[in-house]
């Protein structure tokens, strides 16, 4: 299996273990979560005073957040709040930790690895490199960058955004007396480490300083509270959409079906296109459409498929796709027609270098 | 197909393999501890649910942002009759 649901886990009560993997000797770690298939993991790491490492790279995307102390990277002092996104294959300058530091390290693709190198791998996506002090170099933004939105009082600093998957890493903060009375779930896996302070969720109770979770997709969480506020490092593995509801007993399958129902209602043409199961994802027929697929179940709105607006959208037909391309039988017919009528058609009859297979036009 | 650095990854070292095996066992134990802990507060969780269902009828349910609506009593879902109704760790 990939990473299991780890929530809540308070690492402060756990002891550090000494690393035995080359490149990490002299550092200690606690595993927060581990993908047992590929070794991708999130760790709390303590680099003891005097830790040094030459320049080098790993074969996994790596995220580093400095919790305490200072880690010197090349000439730069990375202090509390410093965040680094190191794409796989990008060489990080030499590390020097004179007095010790504690980090969160997230290896997103595979197990922790280190290869000494002072140059990037040829295929490294070096433009993805991020290095920023999240405490000092950027302001807090409202949480409404994601919609449907969290309630006012939750603030964000977006540290990294992947344009392909919309995965993101961010700091978030709940103000004292924060509350949000709904239950949420997402299509993405989500993880969080509480740097300071506590928050409360109805399913899992209080998550204090040092609290962590790795939550797979479609799992209910919330309502939300924070009595005195908190600050945390958060990460998603793909796009975060807030599916809010108030059914405390729905399970991940029901939540997923409800999410699909929302896609059916809100983006019906895309839903139909994706839903075709014969490996041929586009509509055909006189009106350019297949019949609408069966609407997924939605525990919140069980009768939604009969709603006039939903019905209209689901029944909507478009003909723009009809002449996009020719199919095999259509190609053969077009070819025959071209021959019979002396129309030039994509190959030179003088050269004799062609066949008249059905699928050649 | 575009090749990526990850495609060039050397085989896992024996130290890393041993580390993963050790930590997979530890994580399995951690998961069981979490399930036990959460199961142990089921009564408390039931109270939190009751409070939540009451609040969304009186103060309101957060639809998006600060937009709220009061949920009518007849909209409140009933606890399903299935063994995993109170399950929250999946």
Tab-separated table of C-alpha atoms in Angstrom:
chain	number	residue	atom	x	y	z
A	1	UNK	CA	0.000	0.000	0.000
A	2	UNK	CA	0.989	3.601	-0.294
A	3	UNK	CA	1.003	5.734	2.826
A	4	UNK	CA	-1.640	4.745	5.368
A	5	UNK	CA	-3.832	7.245	7.149
A	6	UNK	CA	-1.663	8.601	9.980
A	7	UNK	CA	-3.803	10.962	12.066
A	8	UNK	CA	-3.196	12.167	14.653
A	9	UNK	CA	0.459	11.488	15.422
A	10	UNK	CA	2.313	13.569	17.959
A	11	UNK	CA	6.003	13.129	17.334
A	12	UNK	CA	7.249	15.028	20.402
A	13	UNK	CA	6.686	11.989	22.581
A	14	UNK	CA	8.778	9.788	20.268
A	15	UNK	CA	12.550	9.413	20.442
A	16	UNK	CA	14.950	10.162	17.602
A	17	UNK	CA	16.753	7.320	15.843
A	18	UNK	CA	20.231	7.581	14.327
A	19	UNK	CA	20.310	7.571	10.522
A	20	UNK	CA	22.299	4.734	8.981
A	21	UNK	CA	21.827	5.724	5.339
A	22	UNK	CA	24.944	7.160	3.629
A	23	UNK	CA	24.765	10.922	3.382
A	24	UNK	CA	22.787	11.187	6.613
A	25	UNK	CA	25.228	9.775	9.142
A	26	UNK	CA	25.394	12.197	12.034
A	27	UNK	CA	21.723	13.067	11.751
A	28	UNK	CA	18.766	11.610	13.630
A	29	UNK	CA	15.231	11.161	12.431
A	30	UNK	CA	11.644	10.333	13.239
A	31	UNK	CA	9.399	8.986	10.519
A	32	UNK	CA	6.155	10.904	10.287
A	33	UNK	CA	4.804	8.879	7.351
A	34	UNK	CA	6.249	6.438	4.848
A	35	UNK	CA	5.083	5.114	1.511
A	36	UNK	CA	6.014	1.479	1.900
A	37	UNK	CA	5.918	0.918	-1.878
A	38	UNK	CA	8.505	3.443	-2.968
A	39	UNK	CA	10.099	4.863	0.188
A	40	UNK	CA	8.687	8.381	-0.210
A	41	UNK	CA	8.444	9.781	3.279
A	42	UNK	CA	8.095	12.737	5.583
A	43	UNK	CA	10.619	12.946	8.377
A	44	UNK	CA	11.514	15.112	11.296
A	45	UNK	CA	15.302	15.333	11.196
A	46	UNK	CA	17.764	16.561	13.775
A	47	UNK	CA	21.198	17.490	12.479
A	48	UNK	CA	23.513	17.503	15.417
A	49	UNK	CA	26.003	20.337	15.963
A	50	UNK	CA	29.004	19.760	13.733
A	51	UNK	CA	27.033	18.000	10.998
A	52	UNK	CA	28.588	18.601	7.588
A	53	UNK	CA	27.786	17.236	4.178
A	54	UNK	CA	29.391	17.961	0.806
A	55	UNK	CA	27.308	19.229	-2.132
A	56	UNK	CA	24.997	16.576	-3.527
A	57	UNK	CA	21.672	15.549	-4.953
A	58	UNK	CA	18.939	12.977	-4.532
A	59	UNK	CA	16.707	11.227	-7.040
A	60	UNK	CA	13.555	12.444	-5.352
A	61	UNK	CA	11.982	15.859	-5.083
A	62	UNK	CA	12.823	17.030	-1.585
A	63	UNK	CA	11.226	19.672	0.618
A	64	UNK	CA	13.043	21.021	3.665
A	65	UNK	CA	11.610	23.265	6.372
A	66	UNK	CA	13.790	24.552	9.194
A	67	UNK	CA	11.964	24.231	12.516
A	68	UNK	CA	14.727	25.273	14.906
A	69	UNK	CA	18.367	26.281	14.701
A	70	UNK	CA	20.372	27.184	11.630
A	71	UNK	CA	21.475	25.117	8.661
A	72	UNK	CA	24.117	26.742	6.527
A	73	UNK	CA	23.713	25.853	2.830
A	74	UNK	CA	26.693	27.157	0.893
A	75	UNK	CA	26.951	30.756	2.071
A	76	UNK	CA	23.319	31.064	3.092
A	77	UNK	CA	22.145	30.728	6.675
A	78	UNK	CA	18.805	28.954	6.616
A	79	UNK	CA	17.126	29.811	9.882
A	80	UNK	CA	13.778	29.004	11.476
A	81	UNK	CA	11.041	29.175	8.879
A	82	UNK	CA	13.334	28.645	5.905
A	83	UNK	CA	11.782	26.511	3.186
A	84	UNK	CA	13.594	24.786	0.322
A	85	UNK	CA	12.082	22.857	-2.556
A	86	UNK	CA	14.854	20.878	-4.192
A	87	UNK	CA	13.772	19.193	-7.425
A	88	UNK	CA	15.185	15.725	-8.013
A	89	UNK	CA	18.698	15.951	-9.423
A	90	UNK	CA	19.370	19.529	-8.351
A	91	UNK	CA	22.585	19.672	-6.367
A	92	UNK	CA	22.325	21.355	-2.982
A	93	UNK	CA	25.421	23.182	-1.866
A	94	UNK	CA	27.432	21.907	1.075
A	95	UNK	CA	25.581	21.766	4.384
A	96	UNK	CA	27.198	22.918	7.595
A	97	UNK	CA	25.344	22.850	10.896
A	98	UNK	CA	27.547	24.386	13.592
A	99	UNK	CA	25.069	24.264	16.481
A	100	UNK	CA	22.367	21.808	15.490
A	101	UNK	CA	18.993	22.224	13.865
A	102	UNK	CA	15.662	20.466	13.456
A	103	UNK	CA	14.008	20.087	10.082
A	104	UNK	CA	10.994	18.650	8.378
A	105	UNK	CA	12.223	16.762	5.295
A	106	UNK	CA	9.790	15.413	2.726
A	107	UNK	CA	11.081	13.010	0.075
A	108	UNK	CA	8.167	12.958	-2.319
A	109	UNK	CA	9.157	10.280	-4.832
A	110	UNK	CA	11.418	7.748	-3.188
A	111	UNK	CA	13.495	6.925	-0.111
A	112	UNK	CA	16.064	9.381	1.280
A	113	UNK	CA	19.132	9.231	-0.920
A	114	UNK	CA	22.291	11.241	-1.380
A	115	UNK	CA	24.840	11.329	-4.182
A	116	UNK	CA	27.794	13.616	-3.819
A	117	UNK	CA	27.879	16.063	-6.712
A	118	UNK	CA	28.586	19.753	-7.223
A	119	UNK	CA	26.583	19.908	-10.454
A	120	UNK	CA	22.976	19.221	-11.352
A	121	UNK	CA	21.847	16.045	-13.036
A	122	UNK	CA	21.356	16.652	-16.779
A	123	UNK	CA	17.610	16.123	-16.476
A	124	UNK	CA	17.090	18.181	-13.320
A	125	UNK	CA	14.247	20.694	-13.448
A	126	UNK	CA	16.374	23.354	-11.787
A	127	UNK	CA	13.852	26.116	-12.461
A	128	UNK	CA	11.625	24.464	-9.836
A	129	UNK	CA	14.107	25.250	-7.054
A	130	UNK	CA	12.644	27.341	-4.229
A	131	UNK	CA	14.505	28.820	-1.275
A	132	UNK	CA	12.676	31.312	0.915
A	133	UNK	CA	12.365	32.266	4.550
A	134	UNK	CA	8.653	31.783	4.965
A	135	UNK	CA	8.507	33.673	8.250
A	136	UNK	CA	10.276	36.824	7.071
A	137	UNK	CA	10.077	37.024	3.289
A	138	UNK	CA	6.379	36.774	2.543
A	139	UNK	CA	3.094	38.082	3.981
A	140	UNK	CA	0.106	36.095	5.164
A	141	UNK	CA	-2.745	35.870	2.659
A	142	UNK	CA	-6.376	35.038	3.299
A	143	UNK	CA	-7.351	31.408	2.996
A	144	UNK	CA	-9.748	32.218	0.199
A	145	UNK	CA	-7.167	31.402	-2.500
A	146	UNK	CA	-8.953	28.044	-2.450
A	147	UNK	CA	-12.652	28.051	-3.237
A	148	UNK	CA	-15.009	26.924	-1.743
A	149	UNK	CA	-13.138	28.701	0.941
A	150	UNK	CA	-12.213	28.245	4.555
A	151	UNK	CA	-13.633	30.739	7.045
A	152	UNK	CA	-11.932	34.040	7.795
A	153	UNK	CA	-9.198	33.612	10.369
A	154	UNK	CA	-7.244	30.988	8.489
A	155	UNK	CA	-4.237	32.505	6.729
A	156	UNK	CA	-1.874	31.066	4.159
A	157	UNK	CA	1.586	31.541	2.743
A	158	UNK	CA	1.952	29.595	-0.468
A	159	UNK	CA	5.501	28.244	-0.591
A	160	UNK	CA	5.326	26.061	-3.664
A	161	UNK	CA	2.768	25.338	-6.373
A	162	UNK	CA	3.146	22.629	-9.008
A	163	UNK	CA	1.551	23.817	-12.261
A	164	UNK	CA	1.047	20.263	-13.526
A	165	UNK	CA	-0.719	18.707	-10.556
A	166	UNK	CA	-1.583	21.832	-8.537
A	167	UNK	CA	0.109	20.188	-5.587
A	168	UNK	CA	1.057	22.821	-3.064
A	169	UNK	CA	3.068	23.379	0.044
A	170	UNK	CA	2.060	26.158	2.363
A	171	UNK	CA	2.236	27.575	5.820
A	172	UNK	CA	-1.127	28.055	7.422
A	173	UNK	CA	-2.177	29.767	10.551
A	174	UNK	CA	-5.413	29.712	12.506
A	175	UNK	CA	-6.186	32.779	14.564
A	176	UNK	CA	-7.222	32.414	18.224
A	177	UNK	CA	-10.868	31.359	18.569
A	178	UNK	CA	-10.931	30.165	14.982
A	179	UNK	CA	-13.934	28.099	14.100
A	180	UNK	CA	-15.403	26.606	10.987
A	181	UNK	CA	-18.542	24.544	11.282
A	182	UNK	CA	-18.430	22.167	8.366
A	183	UNK	CA	-16.890	18.838	7.439
A	184	UNK	CA	-14.393	18.798	4.608
A	185	UNK	CA	-12.661	16.310	2.369
A	186	UNK	CA	-10.460	16.600	-0.710
A	187	UNK	CA	-9.474	14.687	-3.861
A	188	UNK	CA	-5.855	14.955	-2.788
A	189	UNK	CA	-3.817	13.516	0.030
A	190	UNK	CA	-3.018	16.158	2.608
A	191	UNK	CA	-0.402	16.359	5.293
A	192	UNK	CA	0.362	18.808	8.032
A	193	UNK	CA	2.852	19.367	10.804
A	194	UNK	CA	1.940	21.666	13.674
A	195	UNK	CA	4.915	23.943	14.261
A	196	UNK	CA	3.238	25.674	17.164
A	197	UNK	CA	-0.189	25.704	18.732
A	198	UNK	CA	-3.189	23.439	18.638
A	199	UNK	CA	-6.227	22.864	16.491
A	200	UNK	CA	-9.185	20.592	16.978
A	201	UNK	CA	-11.155	18.437	14.574
A	202	UNK	CA	-14.305	16.567	15.451
A	203	UNK	CA	-12.950	13.226	14.239
A	204	UNK	CA	-9.468	13.305	15.741
A	205	UNK	CA	-9.563	15.628	18.735
A	206	UNK	CA	-6.786	18.069	19.582
A	207	UNK	CA	-3.665	18.277	17.420
A	208	UNK	CA	-0.993	20.022	19.518
A	209	UNK	CA	2.474	21.381	18.766
A	210	UNK	CA	4.408	18.568	17.115
A	211	UNK	CA	1.167	17.025	15.862
A	212	UNK	CA	1.169	15.557	12.385
A	213	UNK	CA	-1.183	13.941	9.943
A	214	UNK	CA	-0.998	12.268	6.555
A	215	UNK	CA	-4.558	11.951	5.326
A	216	UNK	CA	-5.418	10.085	2.098
A	217	UNK	CA	-8.117	11.512	-0.216
A	218	UNK	CA	-11.854	11.641	0.576
A	219	UNK	CA	-11.558	11.297	4.358
A	220	UNK	CA	-13.800	13.502	6.475
A	221	UNK	CA	-12.207	16.089	8.718
A	222	UNK	CA	-13.753	18.973	10.607
A	223	UNK	CA	-15.526	20.842	12.025
A	224	UNK	CA	-12.530	22.971	12.981
A	225	UNK	CA	-11.498	24.861	16.078
A	226	UNK	CA	-8.406	26.540	17.444
A	227	UNK	CA	-8.630	28.039	20.900
A	228	UNK	CA	-5.323	29.919	21.011
A	229	UNK	CA	-4.249	29.706	17.371
A	230	UNK	CA	-1.667	27.616	15.596
A	231	UNK	CA	0.879	27.705	12.796
A	232	UNK	CA	1.527	24.668	10.622
A	233	UNK	CA	3.267	23.438	7.507
A	234	UNK	CA	0.815	21.893	5.048
A	235	UNK	CA	1.202	20.012	1.806
A	236	UNK	CA	-1.067	18.392	-0.766
A	237	UNK	CA	-0.051	15.937	-3.474
A	238	UNK	CA	-2.439	17.411	-6.066
A	239	UNK	CA	-5.226	19.968	-6.395
A	240	UNK	CA	-6.991	20.870	-3.175
A	241	UNK	CA	-10.732	21.321	-3.519
A	242	UNK	CA	-12.795	21.813	-0.378
A	243	UNK	CA	-15.851	19.563	-0.463
A	244	UNK	CA	-17.884	20.825	2.496
A	245	UNK	CA	-20.871	19.023	3.961
A	246	UNK	CA	-22.475	18.139	7.298
A	247	UNK	CA	-22.803	14.355	7.293
A	248	UNK	CA	-20.493	13.072	10.051
A	249	UNK	CA	-20.934	9.446	9.030
A	250	UNK	CA	-20.175	9.450	5.318
A	251	UNK	CA	-17.287	7.189	4.318
A	252	UNK	CA	-14.574	7.776	1.675
A	253	UNK	CA	-16.477	5.862	-1.017
A	254	UNK	CA	-19.605	7.939	-0.465
A	255	UNK	CA	-17.522	11.097	-0.439
A	256	UNK	CA	-15.840	10.141	-3.692
A	257	UNK	CA	-19.186	9.411	-5.321
A	258	UNK	CA	-20.484	12.782	-4.136
A	259	UNK	CA	-17.404	14.448	-5.627
A	260	UNK	CA	-18.098	12.675	-8.932
A	261	UNK	CA	-21.724	13.817	-8.734
A	262	UNK	CA	-20.501	17.381	-8.404
A	263	UNK	CA	-18.366	16.920	-11.513
A	264	UNK	CA	-21.441	15.500	-13.271
A	265	UNK	CA	-23.440	18.592	-12.344
A	266	UNK	CA	-20.794	21.256	-12.691
A	267	UNK	CA	-18.763	20.034	-15.690
A	268	UNK	CA	-21.128	17.632	-17.462
A	269	UNK	CA	-19.352	17.583	-20.812
A	270	UNK	CA	-16.028	16.748	-19.209
A	271	UNK	CA	-17.673	14.119	-17.027
A	272	UNK	CA	-19.186	12.411	-20.064
A	273	UNK	CA	-15.929	12.525	-21.958
A	274	UNK	CA	-13.972	11.015	-19.100
A	275	UNK	CA	-16.645	8.455	-18.378
A	276	UNK	CA	-16.481	6.659	-21.739
A	277	UNK	CA	-14.993	3.303	-20.918
A	278	UNK	CA	-14.234	1.731	-24.260
A	279	UNK	CA	-10.946	3.526	-24.727
A	280	UNK	CA	-12.573	5.921	-27.151
A	281	UNK	CA	-13.370	8.983	-25.209
A	282	UNK	CA	-15.514	11.091	-27.390
A	283	UNK	CA	-19.087	11.254	-28.507
A	284	UNK	CA	-20.580	9.968	-31.744
A	285	UNK	CA	-23.945	9.615	-33.351
A	286	UNK	CA	-26.353	11.842	-35.142
A	287	UNK	CA	-26.226	14.570	-32.592
A	288	UNK	CA	-22.600	14.020	-31.682
A	289	UNK	CA	-23.347	12.675	-28.223
A	290	UNK	CA	-23.670	9.392	-26.407
A	291	UNK	CA	-26.391	9.090	-23.842
A	292	UNK	CA	-25.443	10.670	-20.550
A	293	UNK	CA	-23.778	8.198	-18.183
A	294	UNK	CA	-25.563	7.193	-15.015
A	295	UNK	CA	-25.346	9.950	-12.412
A	296	UNK	CA	-23.163	9.043	-9.413
A	297	UNK	CA	-24.805	8.828	-5.980
A	298	UNK	CA	-24.772	11.938	-3.817
A	299	UNK	CA	-25.761	11.466	-0.175
A	300	UNK	CA	-26.324	15.196	0.173
A	301	UNK	CA	-28.559	15.640	-2.873
A	302	UNK	CA	-29.887	12.141	-3.721
A	303	UNK	CA	-32.389	13.448	-6.277
A	304	UNK	CA	-30.094	15.921	-8.018
A	305	UNK	CA	-30.332	14.254	-11.414
A	306	UNK	CA	-33.956	15.397	-11.686
A	307	UNK	CA	-33.127	19.020	-10.978
A	308	UNK	CA	-34.091	21.003	-14.111
A	309	UNK	CA	-30.755	22.768	-14.487
A	310	UNK	CA	-28.789	19.550	-13.954
A	311	UNK	CA	-30.977	17.727	-16.457
A	312	UNK	CA	-30.566	20.447	-19.008
A	313	UNK	CA	-26.795	20.418	-18.659
A	314	UNK	CA	-26.597	16.628	-18.749
A	315	UNK	CA	-28.784	16.472	-21.855
A	316	UNK	CA	-26.946	19.268	-23.616
A	317	UNK	CA	-25.587	18.227	-26.992
A	318	UNK	CA	-22.812	19.688	-29.037
A	319	UNK	CA	-21.902	18.857	-32.603
A	320	UNK	CA	-18.523	20.527	-32.813
A	321	UNK	CA	-16.703	17.232	-32.547
A	322	UNK	CA	-18.250	15.465	-35.516
A	323	UNK	CA	-15.718	16.426	-38.150
A	324	UNK	CA	-12.575	16.583	-36.043
A	325	UNK	CA	-11.074	13.568	-37.716
A	326	UNK	CA	-11.893	10.583	-39.894
A	327	UNK	CA	-12.215	7.050	-38.685
A	328	UNK	CA	-10.884	3.960	-40.424
A	329	UNK	CA	-13.999	3.237	-42.498
A	330	UNK	CA	-14.352	6.925	-43.267
A	331	UNK	CA	-10.718	7.094	-44.400
A	332	UNK	CA	-11.270	4.171	-46.771
A	333	UNK	CA	-14.377	5.804	-48.213
A	334	UNK	CA	-12.573	9.140	-48.626
A	335	UNK	CA	-9.660	7.408	-50.306
A	336	UNK	CA	-11.917	5.608	-52.732
A	337	UNK	CA	-13.748	8.812	-53.485
A	338	UNK	CA	-10.427	10.626	-54.120
A	339	UNK	CA	-9.314	7.936	-56.569
A	340	UNK	CA	-12.577	7.877	-58.429
A	341	UNK	CA	-12.624	11.627	-58.795
A	342	UNK	CA	-8.942	12.329	-59.419
A	343	UNK	CA	-8.438	14.267	-56.194
A	344	UNK	CA	-4.921	14.577	-54.784
A	345	UNK	CA	-4.920	12.868	-51.426
A	346	UNK	CA	-1.766	12.691	-49.399
A	347	UNK	CA	0.484	10.392	-51.423
A	348	UNK	CA	2.128	10.582	-54.762
A	349	UNK	CA	0.819	8.086	-57.317
A	350	UNK	CA	3.752	8.695	-59.624
A	351	UNK	CA	6.322	7.332	-57.173
A	352	UNK	CA	4.568	4.023	-56.715
A	353	UNK	CA	5.861	4.106	-53.176
A	354	UNK	CA	2.665	3.618	-51.223
A	355	UNK	CA	0.021	1.113	-50.317
A	356	UNK	CA	-3.709	1.371	-50.453
A	357	UNK	CA	-4.464	-0.013	-47.024
A	358	UNK	CA	-7.820	1.043	-45.665
A	359	UNK	CA	-6.297	3.246	-43.028
A	360	UNK	CA	-4.150	5.258	-45.420
A	361	UNK	CA	-5.504	8.372	-46.964
B	1	UNK	CA	8.292	9.961	-23.478
B	2	UNK	CA	10.199	12.640	-21.617
B	3	UNK	CA	12.743	11.186	-19.259
B	4	UNK	CA	13.073	12.531	-15.752
B	5	UNK	CA	15.721	12.363	-13.085
B	6	UNK	CA	13.581	9.887	-11.185
B	7	UNK	CA	13.849	7.469	-14.127
B	8	UNK	CA	17.628	7.449	-13.644
B	9	UNK	CA	17.466	6.496	-9.985
B	10	UNK	CA	20.051	3.887	-9.042
B	11	UNK	CA	18.790	0.746	-7.266
B	12	UNK	CA	17.948	1.175	-3.601
B	13	UNK	CA	20.984	0.643	-1.377
B	14	UNK	CA	20.957	-2.201	1.112
B	15	UNK	CA	21.028	0.321	3.952
B	16	UNK	CA	17.971	2.079	2.561
B	17	UNK	CA	16.189	-1.254	2.008
B	18	UNK	CA	16.838	-2.252	5.635
B	19	UNK	CA	15.676	1.171	6.799
B	20	UNK	CA	12.434	0.921	4.851
B	21	UNK	CA	11.674	-2.551	6.157
B	22	UNK	CA	12.273	-1.450	9.738
B	23	UNK	CA	10.184	1.690	9.372
B	24	UNK	CA	7.339	-0.097	7.585
B	25	UNK	CA	6.958	-2.340	10.634
B	26	UNK	CA	7.110	0.674	12.957
B	27	UNK	CA	4.477	2.492	10.894
B	28	UNK	CA	2.140	-0.490	10.999
B	29	UNK	CA	2.385	-0.429	14.787
B	30	UNK	CA	1.821	3.339	14.810
B	31	UNK	CA	-1.290	2.957	12.663
B	32	UNK	CA	-2.709	0.345	15.060
B	33	UNK	CA	-2.000	2.617	18.024
B	34	UNK	CA	-3.833	5.468	16.318
B	35	UNK	CA	-6.851	3.300	15.528
B	36	UNK	CA	-6.919	2.136	19.139
B	37	UNK	CA	-6.618	5.690	20.447
B	38	UNK	CA	-9.401	6.992	18.211
B	39	UNK	CA	-11.644	4.026	18.979
B	40	UNK	CA	-11.025	4.764	22.640
B	41	UNK	CA	-12.574	8.219	22.403
B	42	UNK	CA	-15.662	7.130	20.471
B	43	UNK	CA	-18.009	8.325	23.205
B	44	UNK	CA	-16.334	11.727	23.200
B	45	UNK	CA	-16.489	11.869	19.399
B	46	UNK	CA	-20.202	11.088	19.506
B	47	UNK	CA	-20.658	14.119	21.779
B	48	UNK	CA	-18.687	16.315	19.379
B	49	UNK	CA	-20.922	15.148	16.534
B	50	UNK	CA	-24.031	15.906	18.566
B	51	UNK	CA	-22.717	19.386	19.349
B	52	UNK	CA	-21.841	19.983	15.684
B	53	UNK	CA	-25.277	18.917	14.466
B	54	UNK	CA	-26.847	21.223	17.013
B	55	UNK	CA	-24.638	24.198	16.107
B	56	UNK	CA	-25.349	23.999	12.390
B	57	UNK	CA	-29.075	24.240	13.189
B	58	UNK	CA	-28.686	27.227	15.499
B	59	UNK	CA	-25.585	29.199	14.509
B	60	UNK	CA	-25.226	27.838	10.989
B	61	UNK	CA	-23.185	25.627	8.666
B	62	UNK	CA	-20.223	27.183	6.810
B	63	UNK	CA	-21.155	26.835	3.144
B	64	UNK	CA	-18.060	28.661	1.891
B	65	UNK	CA	-15.890	31.260	3.574
B	66	UNK	CA	-17.983	33.071	6.142
B	67	UNK	CA	-21.262	32.369	4.357
B	68	UNK	CA	-23.425	30.291	6.658
B	69	UNK	CA	-26.894	28.854	6.613
B	70	UNK	CA	-28.972	27.274	9.307
B	71	UNK	CA	-29.668	23.656	8.515
B	72	UNK	CA	-33.270	22.548	9.037
B	73	UNK	CA	-33.928	19.675	11.425
B	74	UNK	CA	-35.258	17.476	8.627
B	75	UNK	CA	-31.972	17.894	6.731
B	76	UNK	CA	-29.881	16.488	9.559
B	77	UNK	CA	-28.568	13.063	8.496
B	78	UNK	CA	-29.279	10.001	10.606
B	79	UNK	CA	-26.484	7.831	11.846
B	80	UNK	CA	-26.355	4.844	9.493
B	81	UNK	CA	-26.843	1.379	10.845
B	82	UNK	CA	-23.517	-0.111	9.868
B	83	UNK	CA	-20.587	-1.311	11.951
B	84	UNK	CA	-18.138	1.287	10.646
B	85	UNK	CA	-20.423	4.281	11.119
B	86	UNK	CA	-18.040	5.855	13.636
B	87	UNK	CA	-14.898	4.939	11.750
B	88	UNK	CA	-12.656	7.904	10.914
B	89	UNK	CA	-9.265	6.262	10.317
B	90	UNK	CA	-9.229	4.589	6.881
